[in-house]
PDB file of C-alpha atoms in Angstrom:
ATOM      1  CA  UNK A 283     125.639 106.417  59.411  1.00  0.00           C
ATOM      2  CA  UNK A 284     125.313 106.470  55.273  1.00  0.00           C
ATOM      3  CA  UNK A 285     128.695 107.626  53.134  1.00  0.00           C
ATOM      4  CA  UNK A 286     126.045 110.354  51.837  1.00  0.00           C
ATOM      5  CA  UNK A 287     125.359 111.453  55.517  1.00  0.00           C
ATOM      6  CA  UNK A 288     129.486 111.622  56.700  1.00  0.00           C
ATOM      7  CA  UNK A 289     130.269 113.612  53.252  1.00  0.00           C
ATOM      8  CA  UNK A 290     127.604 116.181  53.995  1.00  0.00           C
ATOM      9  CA  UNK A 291     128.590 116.292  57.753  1.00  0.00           C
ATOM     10  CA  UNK A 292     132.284 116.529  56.635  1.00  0.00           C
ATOM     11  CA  UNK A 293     131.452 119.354  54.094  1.00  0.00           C
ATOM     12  CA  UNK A 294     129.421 120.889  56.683  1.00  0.00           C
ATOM     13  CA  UNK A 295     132.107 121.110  59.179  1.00  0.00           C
ATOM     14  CA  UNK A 296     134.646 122.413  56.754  1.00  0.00           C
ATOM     15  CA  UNK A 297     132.039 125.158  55.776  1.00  0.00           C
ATOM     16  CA  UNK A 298     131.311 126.278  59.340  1.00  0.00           C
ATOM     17  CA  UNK A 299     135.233 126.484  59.706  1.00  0.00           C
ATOM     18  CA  UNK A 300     135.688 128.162  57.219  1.00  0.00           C
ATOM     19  CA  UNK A 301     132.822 131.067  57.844  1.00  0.00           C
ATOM     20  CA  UNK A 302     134.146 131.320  61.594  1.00  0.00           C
ATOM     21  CA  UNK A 303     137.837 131.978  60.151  1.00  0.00           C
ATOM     22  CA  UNK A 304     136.374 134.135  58.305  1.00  0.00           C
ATOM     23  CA  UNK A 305     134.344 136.091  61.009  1.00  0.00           C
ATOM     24  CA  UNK A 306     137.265 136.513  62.643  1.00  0.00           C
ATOM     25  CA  UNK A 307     139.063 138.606  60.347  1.00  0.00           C
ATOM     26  CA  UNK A 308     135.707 141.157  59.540  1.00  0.00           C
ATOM     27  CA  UNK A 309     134.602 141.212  63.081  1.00  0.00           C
ATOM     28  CA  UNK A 310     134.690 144.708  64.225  1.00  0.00           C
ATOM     29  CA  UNK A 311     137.398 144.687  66.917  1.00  0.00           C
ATOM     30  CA  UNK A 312     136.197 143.562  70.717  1.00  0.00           C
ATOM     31  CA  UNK A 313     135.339 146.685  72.431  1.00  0.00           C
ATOM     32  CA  UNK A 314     138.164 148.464  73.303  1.00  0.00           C
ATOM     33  CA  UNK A 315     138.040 150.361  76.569  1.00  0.00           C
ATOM     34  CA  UNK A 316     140.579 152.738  78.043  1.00  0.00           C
ATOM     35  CA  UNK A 317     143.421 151.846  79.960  1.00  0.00           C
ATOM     36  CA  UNK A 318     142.458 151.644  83.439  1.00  0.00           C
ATOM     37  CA  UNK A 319     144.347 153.713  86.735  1.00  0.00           C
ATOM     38  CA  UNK A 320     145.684 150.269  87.466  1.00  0.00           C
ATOM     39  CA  UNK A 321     148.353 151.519  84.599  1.00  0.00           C
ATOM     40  CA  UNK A 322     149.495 154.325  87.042  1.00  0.00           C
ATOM     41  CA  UNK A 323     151.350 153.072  90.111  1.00  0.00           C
ATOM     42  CA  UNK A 324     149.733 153.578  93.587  1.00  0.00           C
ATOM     43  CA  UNK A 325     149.090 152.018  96.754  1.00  0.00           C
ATOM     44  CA  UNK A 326     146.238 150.001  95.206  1.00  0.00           C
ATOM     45  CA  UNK A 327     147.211 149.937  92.004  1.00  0.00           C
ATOM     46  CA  UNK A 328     149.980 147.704  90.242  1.00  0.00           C
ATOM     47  CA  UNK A 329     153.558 149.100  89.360  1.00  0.00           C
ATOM     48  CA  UNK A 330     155.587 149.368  86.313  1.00  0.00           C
ATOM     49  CA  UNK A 331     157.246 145.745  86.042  1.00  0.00           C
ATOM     50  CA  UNK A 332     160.303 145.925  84.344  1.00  0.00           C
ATOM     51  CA  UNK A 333     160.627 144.917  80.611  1.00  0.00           C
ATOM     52  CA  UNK A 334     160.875 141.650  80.005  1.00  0.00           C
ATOM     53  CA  UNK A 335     162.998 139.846  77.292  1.00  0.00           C
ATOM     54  CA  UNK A 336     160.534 140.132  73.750  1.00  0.00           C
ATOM     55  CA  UNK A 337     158.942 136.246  73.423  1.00  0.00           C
ATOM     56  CA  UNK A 338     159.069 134.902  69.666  1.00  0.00           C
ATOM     57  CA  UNK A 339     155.256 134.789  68.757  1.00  0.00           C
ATOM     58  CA  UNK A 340     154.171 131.157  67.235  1.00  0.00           C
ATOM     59  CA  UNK A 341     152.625 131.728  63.964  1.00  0.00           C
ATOM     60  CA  UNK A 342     148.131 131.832  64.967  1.00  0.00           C
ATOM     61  CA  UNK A 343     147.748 130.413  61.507  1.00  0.00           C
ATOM     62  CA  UNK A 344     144.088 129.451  60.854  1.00  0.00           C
ATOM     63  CA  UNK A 345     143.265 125.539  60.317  1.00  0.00           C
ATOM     64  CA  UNK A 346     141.251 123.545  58.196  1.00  0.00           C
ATOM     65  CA  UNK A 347     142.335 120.003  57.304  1.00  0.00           C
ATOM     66  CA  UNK A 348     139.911 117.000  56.535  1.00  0.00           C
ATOM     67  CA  UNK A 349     140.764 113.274  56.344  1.00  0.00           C
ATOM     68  CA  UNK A 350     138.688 110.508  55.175  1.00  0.00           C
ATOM     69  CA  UNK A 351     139.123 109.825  59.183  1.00  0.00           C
ATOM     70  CA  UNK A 352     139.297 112.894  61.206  1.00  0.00           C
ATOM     71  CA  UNK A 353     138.581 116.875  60.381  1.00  0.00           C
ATOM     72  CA  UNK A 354     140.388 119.847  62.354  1.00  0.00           C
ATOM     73  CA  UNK A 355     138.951 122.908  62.112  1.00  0.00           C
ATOM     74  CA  UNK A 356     141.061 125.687  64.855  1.00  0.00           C
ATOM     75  CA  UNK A 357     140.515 129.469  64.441  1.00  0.00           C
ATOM     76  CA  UNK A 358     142.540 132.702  66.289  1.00  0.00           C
ATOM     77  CA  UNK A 359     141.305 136.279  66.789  1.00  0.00           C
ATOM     78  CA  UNK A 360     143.647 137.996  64.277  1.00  0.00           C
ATOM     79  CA  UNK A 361     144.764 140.691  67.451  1.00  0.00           C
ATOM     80  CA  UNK A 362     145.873 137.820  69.588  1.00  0.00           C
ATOM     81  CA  UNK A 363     149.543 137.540  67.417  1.00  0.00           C
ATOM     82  CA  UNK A 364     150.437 141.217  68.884  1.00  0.00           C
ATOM     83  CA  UNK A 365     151.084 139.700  72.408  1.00  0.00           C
ATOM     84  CA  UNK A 366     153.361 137.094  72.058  1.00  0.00           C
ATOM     85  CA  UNK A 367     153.077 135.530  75.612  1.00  0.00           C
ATOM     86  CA  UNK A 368     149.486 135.058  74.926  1.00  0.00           C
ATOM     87  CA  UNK A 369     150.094 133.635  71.295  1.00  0.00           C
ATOM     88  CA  UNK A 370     151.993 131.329  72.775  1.00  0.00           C
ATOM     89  CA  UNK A 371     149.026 129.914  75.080  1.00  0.00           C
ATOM     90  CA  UNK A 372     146.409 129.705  72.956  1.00  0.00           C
ATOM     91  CA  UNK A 373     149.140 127.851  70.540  1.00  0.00           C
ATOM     92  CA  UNK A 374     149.770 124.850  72.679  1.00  0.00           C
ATOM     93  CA  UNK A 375     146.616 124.649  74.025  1.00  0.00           C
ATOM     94  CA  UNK A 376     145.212 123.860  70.466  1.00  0.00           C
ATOM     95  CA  UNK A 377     148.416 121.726  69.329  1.00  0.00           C
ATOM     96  CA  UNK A 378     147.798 120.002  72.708  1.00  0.00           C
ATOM     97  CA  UNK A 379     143.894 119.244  71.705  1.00  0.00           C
ATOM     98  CA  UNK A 380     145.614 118.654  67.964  1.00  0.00           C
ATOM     99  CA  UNK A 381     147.441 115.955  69.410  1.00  0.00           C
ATOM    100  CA  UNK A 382     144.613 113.926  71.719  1.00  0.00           C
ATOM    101  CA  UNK A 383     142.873 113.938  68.359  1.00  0.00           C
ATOM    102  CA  UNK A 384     145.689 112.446  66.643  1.00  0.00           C
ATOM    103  CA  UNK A 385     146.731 110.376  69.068  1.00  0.00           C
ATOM    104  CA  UNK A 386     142.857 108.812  69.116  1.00  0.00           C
ATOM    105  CA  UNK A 387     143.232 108.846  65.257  1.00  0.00           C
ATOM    106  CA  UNK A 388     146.726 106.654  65.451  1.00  0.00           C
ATOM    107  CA  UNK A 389     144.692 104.245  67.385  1.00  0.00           C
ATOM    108  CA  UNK A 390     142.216 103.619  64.709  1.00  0.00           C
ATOM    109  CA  UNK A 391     142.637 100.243  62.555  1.00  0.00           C
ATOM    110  CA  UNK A 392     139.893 101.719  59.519  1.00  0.00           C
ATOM    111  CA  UNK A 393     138.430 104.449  58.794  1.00  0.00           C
ATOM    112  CA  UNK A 394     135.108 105.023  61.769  1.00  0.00           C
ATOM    113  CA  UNK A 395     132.090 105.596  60.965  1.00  0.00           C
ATOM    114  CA  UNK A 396     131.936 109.251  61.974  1.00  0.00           C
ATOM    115  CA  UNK A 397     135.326 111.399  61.211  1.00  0.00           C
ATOM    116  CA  UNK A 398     137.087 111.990  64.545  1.00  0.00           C
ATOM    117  CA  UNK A 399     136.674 115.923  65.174  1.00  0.00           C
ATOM    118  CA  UNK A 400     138.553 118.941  66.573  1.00  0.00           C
ATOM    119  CA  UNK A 401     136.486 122.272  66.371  1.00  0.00           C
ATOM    120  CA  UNK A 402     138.295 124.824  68.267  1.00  0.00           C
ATOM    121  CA  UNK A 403     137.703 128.634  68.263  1.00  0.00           C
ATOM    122  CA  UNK A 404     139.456 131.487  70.153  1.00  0.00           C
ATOM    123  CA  UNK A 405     137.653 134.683  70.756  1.00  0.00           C
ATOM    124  CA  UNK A 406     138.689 137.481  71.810  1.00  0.00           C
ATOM    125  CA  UNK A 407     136.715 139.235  74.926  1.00  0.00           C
ATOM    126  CA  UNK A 408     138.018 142.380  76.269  1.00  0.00           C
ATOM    127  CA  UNK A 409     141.808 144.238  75.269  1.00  0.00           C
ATOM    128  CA  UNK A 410     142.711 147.215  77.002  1.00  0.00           C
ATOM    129  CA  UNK A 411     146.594 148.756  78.099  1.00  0.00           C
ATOM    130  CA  UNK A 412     146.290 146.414  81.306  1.00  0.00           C
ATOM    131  CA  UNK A 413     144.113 143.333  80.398  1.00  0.00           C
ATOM    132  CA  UNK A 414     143.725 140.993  77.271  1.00  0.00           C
ATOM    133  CA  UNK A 415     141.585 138.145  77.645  1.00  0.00           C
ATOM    134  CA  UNK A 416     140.592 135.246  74.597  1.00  0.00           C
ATOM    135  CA  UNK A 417     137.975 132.478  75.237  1.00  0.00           C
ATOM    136  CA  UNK A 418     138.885 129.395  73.544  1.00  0.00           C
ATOM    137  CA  UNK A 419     135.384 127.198  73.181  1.00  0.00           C
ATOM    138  CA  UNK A 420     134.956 123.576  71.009  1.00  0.00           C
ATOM    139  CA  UNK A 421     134.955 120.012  71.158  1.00  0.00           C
ATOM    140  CA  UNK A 422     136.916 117.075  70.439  1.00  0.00           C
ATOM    141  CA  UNK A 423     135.193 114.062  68.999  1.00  0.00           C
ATOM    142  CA  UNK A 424     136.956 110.725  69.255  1.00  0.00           C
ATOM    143  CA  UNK A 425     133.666 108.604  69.370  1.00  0.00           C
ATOM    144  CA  UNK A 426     130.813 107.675  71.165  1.00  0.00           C
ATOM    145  CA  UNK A 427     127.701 109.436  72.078  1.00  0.00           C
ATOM    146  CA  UNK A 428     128.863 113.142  71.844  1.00  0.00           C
ATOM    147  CA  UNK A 429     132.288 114.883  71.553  1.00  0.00           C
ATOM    148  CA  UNK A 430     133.982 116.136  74.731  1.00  0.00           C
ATOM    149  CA  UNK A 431     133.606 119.983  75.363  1.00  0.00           C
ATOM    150  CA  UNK A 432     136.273 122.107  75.459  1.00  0.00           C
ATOM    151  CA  UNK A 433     136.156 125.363  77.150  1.00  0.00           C
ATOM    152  CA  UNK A 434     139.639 127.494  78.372  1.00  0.00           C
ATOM    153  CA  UNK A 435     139.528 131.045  79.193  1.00  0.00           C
ATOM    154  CA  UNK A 436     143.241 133.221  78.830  1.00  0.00           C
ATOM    155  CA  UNK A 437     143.196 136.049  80.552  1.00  0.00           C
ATOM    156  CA  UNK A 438     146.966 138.110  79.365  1.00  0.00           C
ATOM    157  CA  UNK A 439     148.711 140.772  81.641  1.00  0.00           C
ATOM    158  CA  UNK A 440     150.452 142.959  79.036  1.00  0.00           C
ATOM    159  CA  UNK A 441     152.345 144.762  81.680  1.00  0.00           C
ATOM    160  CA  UNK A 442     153.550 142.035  83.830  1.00  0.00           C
ATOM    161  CA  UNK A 443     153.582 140.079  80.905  1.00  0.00           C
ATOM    162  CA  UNK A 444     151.860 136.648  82.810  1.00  0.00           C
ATOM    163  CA  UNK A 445     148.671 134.985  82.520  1.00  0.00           C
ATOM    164  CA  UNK A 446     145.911 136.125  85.319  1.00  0.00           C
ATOM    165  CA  UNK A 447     145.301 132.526  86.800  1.00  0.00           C
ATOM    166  CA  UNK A 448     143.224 130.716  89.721  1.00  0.00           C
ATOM    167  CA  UNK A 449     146.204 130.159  91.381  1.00  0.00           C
ATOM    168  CA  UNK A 450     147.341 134.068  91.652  1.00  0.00           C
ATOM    169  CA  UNK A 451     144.543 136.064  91.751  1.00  0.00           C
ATOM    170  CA  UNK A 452     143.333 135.763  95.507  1.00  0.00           C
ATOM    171  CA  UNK A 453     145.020 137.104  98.257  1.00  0.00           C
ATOM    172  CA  UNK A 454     145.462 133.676 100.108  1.00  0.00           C
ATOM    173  CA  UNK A 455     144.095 130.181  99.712  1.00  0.00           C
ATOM    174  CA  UNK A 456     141.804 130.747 102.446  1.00  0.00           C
ATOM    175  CA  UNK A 457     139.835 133.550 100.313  1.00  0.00           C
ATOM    176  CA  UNK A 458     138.763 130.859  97.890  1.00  0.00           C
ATOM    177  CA  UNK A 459     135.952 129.631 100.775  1.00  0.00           C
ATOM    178  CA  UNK A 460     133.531 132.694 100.780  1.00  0.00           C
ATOM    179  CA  UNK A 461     133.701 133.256  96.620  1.00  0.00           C
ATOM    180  CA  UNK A 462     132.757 129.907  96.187  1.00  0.00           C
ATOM    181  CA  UNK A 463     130.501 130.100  98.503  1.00  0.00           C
ATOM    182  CA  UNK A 464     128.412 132.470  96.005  1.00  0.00           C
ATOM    183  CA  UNK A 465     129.503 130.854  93.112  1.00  0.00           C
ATOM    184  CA  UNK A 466     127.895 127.726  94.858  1.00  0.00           C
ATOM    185  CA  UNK A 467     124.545 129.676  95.720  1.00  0.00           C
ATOM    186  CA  UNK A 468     123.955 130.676  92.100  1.00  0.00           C
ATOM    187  CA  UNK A 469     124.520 127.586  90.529  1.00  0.00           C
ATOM    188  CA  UNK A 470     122.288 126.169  93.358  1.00  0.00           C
ATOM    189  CA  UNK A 471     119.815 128.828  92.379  1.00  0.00           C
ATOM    190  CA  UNK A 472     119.560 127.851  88.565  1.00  0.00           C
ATOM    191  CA  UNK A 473     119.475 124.140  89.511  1.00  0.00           C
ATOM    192  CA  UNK A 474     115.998 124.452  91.882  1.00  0.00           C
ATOM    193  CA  UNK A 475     114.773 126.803  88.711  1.00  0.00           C
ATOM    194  CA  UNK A 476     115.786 123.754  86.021  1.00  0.00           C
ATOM    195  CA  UNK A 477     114.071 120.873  88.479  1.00  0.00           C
ATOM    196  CA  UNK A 478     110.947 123.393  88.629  1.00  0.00           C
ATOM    197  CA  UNK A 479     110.108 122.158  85.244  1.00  0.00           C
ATOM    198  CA  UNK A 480     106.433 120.654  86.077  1.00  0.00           C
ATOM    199  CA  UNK A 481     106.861 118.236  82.672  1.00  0.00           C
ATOM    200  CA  UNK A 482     108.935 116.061  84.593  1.00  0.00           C
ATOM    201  CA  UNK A 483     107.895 113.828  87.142  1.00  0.00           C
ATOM    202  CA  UNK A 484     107.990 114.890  90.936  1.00  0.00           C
ATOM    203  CA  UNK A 485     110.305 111.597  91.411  1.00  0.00           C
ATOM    204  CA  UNK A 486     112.423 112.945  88.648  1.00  0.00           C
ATOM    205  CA  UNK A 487     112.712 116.270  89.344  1.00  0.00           C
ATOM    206  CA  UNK A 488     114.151 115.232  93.059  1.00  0.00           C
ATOM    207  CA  UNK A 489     116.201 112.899  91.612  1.00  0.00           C
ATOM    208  CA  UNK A 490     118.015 115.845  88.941  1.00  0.00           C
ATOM    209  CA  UNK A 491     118.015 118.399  91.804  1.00  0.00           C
ATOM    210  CA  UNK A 492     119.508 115.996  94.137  1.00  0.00           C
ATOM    211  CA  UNK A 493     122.345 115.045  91.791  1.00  0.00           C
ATOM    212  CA  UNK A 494     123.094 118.832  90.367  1.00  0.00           C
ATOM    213  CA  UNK A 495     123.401 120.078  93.850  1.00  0.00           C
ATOM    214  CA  UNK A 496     126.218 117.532  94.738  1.00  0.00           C
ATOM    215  CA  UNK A 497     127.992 117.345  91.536  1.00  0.00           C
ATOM    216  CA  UNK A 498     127.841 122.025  92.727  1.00  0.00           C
ATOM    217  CA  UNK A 499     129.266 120.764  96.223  1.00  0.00           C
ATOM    218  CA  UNK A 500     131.713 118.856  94.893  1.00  0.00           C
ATOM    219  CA  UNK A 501     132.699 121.039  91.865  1.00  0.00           C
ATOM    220  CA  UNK A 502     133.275 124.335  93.421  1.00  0.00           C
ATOM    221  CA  UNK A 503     135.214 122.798  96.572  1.00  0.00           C
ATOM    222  CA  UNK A 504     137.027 126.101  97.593  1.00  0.00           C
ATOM    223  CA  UNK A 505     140.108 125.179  95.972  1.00  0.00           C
ATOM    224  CA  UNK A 506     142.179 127.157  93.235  1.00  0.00           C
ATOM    225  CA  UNK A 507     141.838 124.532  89.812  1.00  0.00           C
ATOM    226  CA  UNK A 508     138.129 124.020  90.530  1.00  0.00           C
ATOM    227  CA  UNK A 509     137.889 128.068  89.396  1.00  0.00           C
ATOM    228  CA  UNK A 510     140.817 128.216  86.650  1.00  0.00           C
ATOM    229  CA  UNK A 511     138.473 129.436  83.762  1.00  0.00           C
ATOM    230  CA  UNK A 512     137.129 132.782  84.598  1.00  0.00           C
ATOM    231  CA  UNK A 513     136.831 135.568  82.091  1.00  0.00           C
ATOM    232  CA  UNK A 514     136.632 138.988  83.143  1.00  0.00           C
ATOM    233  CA  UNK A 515     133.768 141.558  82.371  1.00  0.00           C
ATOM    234  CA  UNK A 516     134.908 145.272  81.773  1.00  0.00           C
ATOM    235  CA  UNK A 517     133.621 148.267  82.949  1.00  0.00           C
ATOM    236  CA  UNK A 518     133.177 151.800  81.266  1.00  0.00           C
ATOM    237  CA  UNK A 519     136.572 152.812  82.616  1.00  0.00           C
ATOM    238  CA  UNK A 520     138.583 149.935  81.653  1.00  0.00           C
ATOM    239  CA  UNK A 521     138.819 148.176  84.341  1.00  0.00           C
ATOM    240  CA  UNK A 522     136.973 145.083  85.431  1.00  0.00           C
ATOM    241  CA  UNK A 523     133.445 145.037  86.653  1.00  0.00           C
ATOM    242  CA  UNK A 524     133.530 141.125  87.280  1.00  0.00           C
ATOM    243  CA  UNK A 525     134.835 137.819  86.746  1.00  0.00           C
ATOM    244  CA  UNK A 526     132.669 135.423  84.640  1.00  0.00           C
ATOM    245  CA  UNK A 527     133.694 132.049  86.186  1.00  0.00           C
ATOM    246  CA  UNK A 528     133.319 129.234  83.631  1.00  0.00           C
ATOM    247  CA  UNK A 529     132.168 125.586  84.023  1.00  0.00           C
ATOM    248  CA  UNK A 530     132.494 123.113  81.748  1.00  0.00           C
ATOM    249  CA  UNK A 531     129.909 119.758  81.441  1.00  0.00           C
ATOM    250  CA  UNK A 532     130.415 117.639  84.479  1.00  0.00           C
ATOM    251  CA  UNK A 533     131.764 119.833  86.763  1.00  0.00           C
ATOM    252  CA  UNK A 534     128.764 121.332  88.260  1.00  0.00           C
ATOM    253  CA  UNK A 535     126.204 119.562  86.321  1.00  0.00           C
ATOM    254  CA  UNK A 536     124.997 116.788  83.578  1.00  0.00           C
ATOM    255  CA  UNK A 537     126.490 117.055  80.565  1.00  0.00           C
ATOM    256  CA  UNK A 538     123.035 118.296  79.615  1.00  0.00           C
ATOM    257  CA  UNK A 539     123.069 121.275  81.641  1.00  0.00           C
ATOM    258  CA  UNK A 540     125.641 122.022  79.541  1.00  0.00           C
ATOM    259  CA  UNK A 541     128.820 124.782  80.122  1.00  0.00           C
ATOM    260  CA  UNK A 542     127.595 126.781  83.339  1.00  0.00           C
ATOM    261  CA  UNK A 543     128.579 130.197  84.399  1.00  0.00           C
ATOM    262  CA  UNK A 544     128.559 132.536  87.414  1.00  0.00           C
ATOM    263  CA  UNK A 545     129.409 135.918  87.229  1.00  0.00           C
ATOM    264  CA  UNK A 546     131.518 137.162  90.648  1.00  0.00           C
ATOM    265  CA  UNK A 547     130.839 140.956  91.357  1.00  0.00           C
ATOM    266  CA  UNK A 548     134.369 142.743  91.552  1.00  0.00           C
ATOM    267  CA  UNK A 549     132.618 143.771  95.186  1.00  0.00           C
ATOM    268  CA  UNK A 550     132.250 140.238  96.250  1.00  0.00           C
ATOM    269  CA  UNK A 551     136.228 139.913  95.218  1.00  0.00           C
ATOM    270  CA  UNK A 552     137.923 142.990  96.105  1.00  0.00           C
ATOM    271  CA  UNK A 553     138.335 142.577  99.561  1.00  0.00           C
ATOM    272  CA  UNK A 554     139.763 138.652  98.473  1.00  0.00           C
ATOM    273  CA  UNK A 555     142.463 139.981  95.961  1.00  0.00           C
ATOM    274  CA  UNK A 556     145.695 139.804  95.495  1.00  0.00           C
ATOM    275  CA  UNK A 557     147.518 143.083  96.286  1.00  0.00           C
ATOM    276  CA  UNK A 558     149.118 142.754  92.811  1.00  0.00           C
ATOM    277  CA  UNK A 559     146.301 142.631  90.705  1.00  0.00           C
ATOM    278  CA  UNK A 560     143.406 144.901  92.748  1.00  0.00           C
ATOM    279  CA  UNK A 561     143.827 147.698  90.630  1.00  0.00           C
ATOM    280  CA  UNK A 562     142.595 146.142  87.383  1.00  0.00           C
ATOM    281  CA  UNK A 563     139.243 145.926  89.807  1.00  0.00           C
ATOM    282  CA  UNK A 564     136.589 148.695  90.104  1.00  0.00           C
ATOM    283  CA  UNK A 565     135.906 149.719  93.588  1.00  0.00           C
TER     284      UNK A 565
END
């Protein structure tokens, strides 16, 4: 690549950080819908948790730094800061991409030929009294044909003040089998419709089907880390209507399929919930 072509990509990059920073602050807030009955305690809902000790909140300072080797570009929703526990997340997950960039950069005798890369922007998706959830998407460069994706979903329990994750939000291990069962018949569904594509050629298109529906077998095993990113989708009331369950490149497809999602009807997972958290669920 040309010096003239890396100074406009550079300048690029910095440009696109700096409009997405800037997005962030005049976005209209996420939509924010009423606290849900979960917030009451019940049979099926969740109690009051005691107060926990306040968390210091890392400063979610927006990031723009070029180097004649490497660019960083990280941005944060301006609302995440008011939940400390959740600042703290989406903190070290982006000084934890910060530092497989740098580390790759340490590694590098001269300048490369491209600029190494971080790109990393946190959303936020839904805040309500019971439920705050960001969605970190970007990619880290450190050569070769394309960057490596990055895709985390952080979905904050103000009241219990913990992170909603894989590993606690069904009832038992065993109640991973039938949700990834339809997890596994969707993707399935959208791979047949991509390999119906009559510009390819009938070898081909058996060949891509064949390898998208074992990389789905494989990828949504019925086992808690194969479904850790999952954002949820709220309802009129507050609560949650959904789960939108989150795949990154490779995991259920090509890395030209790109990042795959299913979304998991709060009726498929209600009867599959832990007790704790089936309030935050519409019936």
């Amino acid at each position: 690549m040309k010096p003239a072509a890396l100074n406009r990509r550079t300048a690029a990059t910095a440009l696109l950080l700096v409009a997405m920073a800037a997005c962030q602050r005049d976005a209209a807030p996420v939509t924010e819908t009423p606290a849900s009955p979960a917030a009451a305690a019940g049979t099926d809902g969740i109690a009051a948790a005691p107060e926990p000790a306040a968390t210091a909140a890392p400063g979610l300072v927006d990031v723009i730094e070029t180097d004649p080797r490497y660019v960083v570009g990280i941005s944060y929703p301006p609302a995440a800061a008011a939940d400390p526990g959740l600042a703290k997340a989406l903190h070290d997950y982006a000084e934890a991409s910060r530092a497989e960039l740098m580390q790759a950069v340490g590694g590098l005798d001269a300048a490369p030929t491209a600029p190494y890369e971080l790109s990393l922007g946190f959303r936020e998706l839904m805040r309500t009294a019971d439920v705050v959830a960001v969605a970190a998407d970007g990619s880290l460069y450190t050569g070769g044909a394309h960057g490596q994706p990055l895709v985390a979903r952080f979905v904050w329990l103000p009241g219990e003040q913990r992170m909603l994750t894989s590993d606690s939000l069904l009832a038992t291990p065993a109640d991973w089998r039938p949700v990834a069962d339809y997890i596994g018949e969707q993707l399935g569904a959208a791979a047949h419709t991509r390999a119906a594509d009559e510009a390819l050629d009938p070898a081909d298109r058996q060949r891509l089907l064949s390898t998208a529906l074992k990389m789905i077998d494989q990828g949504t095993e019925p086992q808690p880390q194969n479904f850790a990113q999952f954002e949820p989708v709220a309802a009129a009331d507050g609560r949650i209507a959904a789960l939108r369950f989150v795949f990154p490149p490779y995991q259920v497809g090509p890395y030209a399929d790109g990042v795959q999602n299913v979304e998991v009807p709060a009726a498929v997972l209600r009867p599959h919930l832990a007790e704790g958290v089936r309030g935050l669920f519409v019936e």
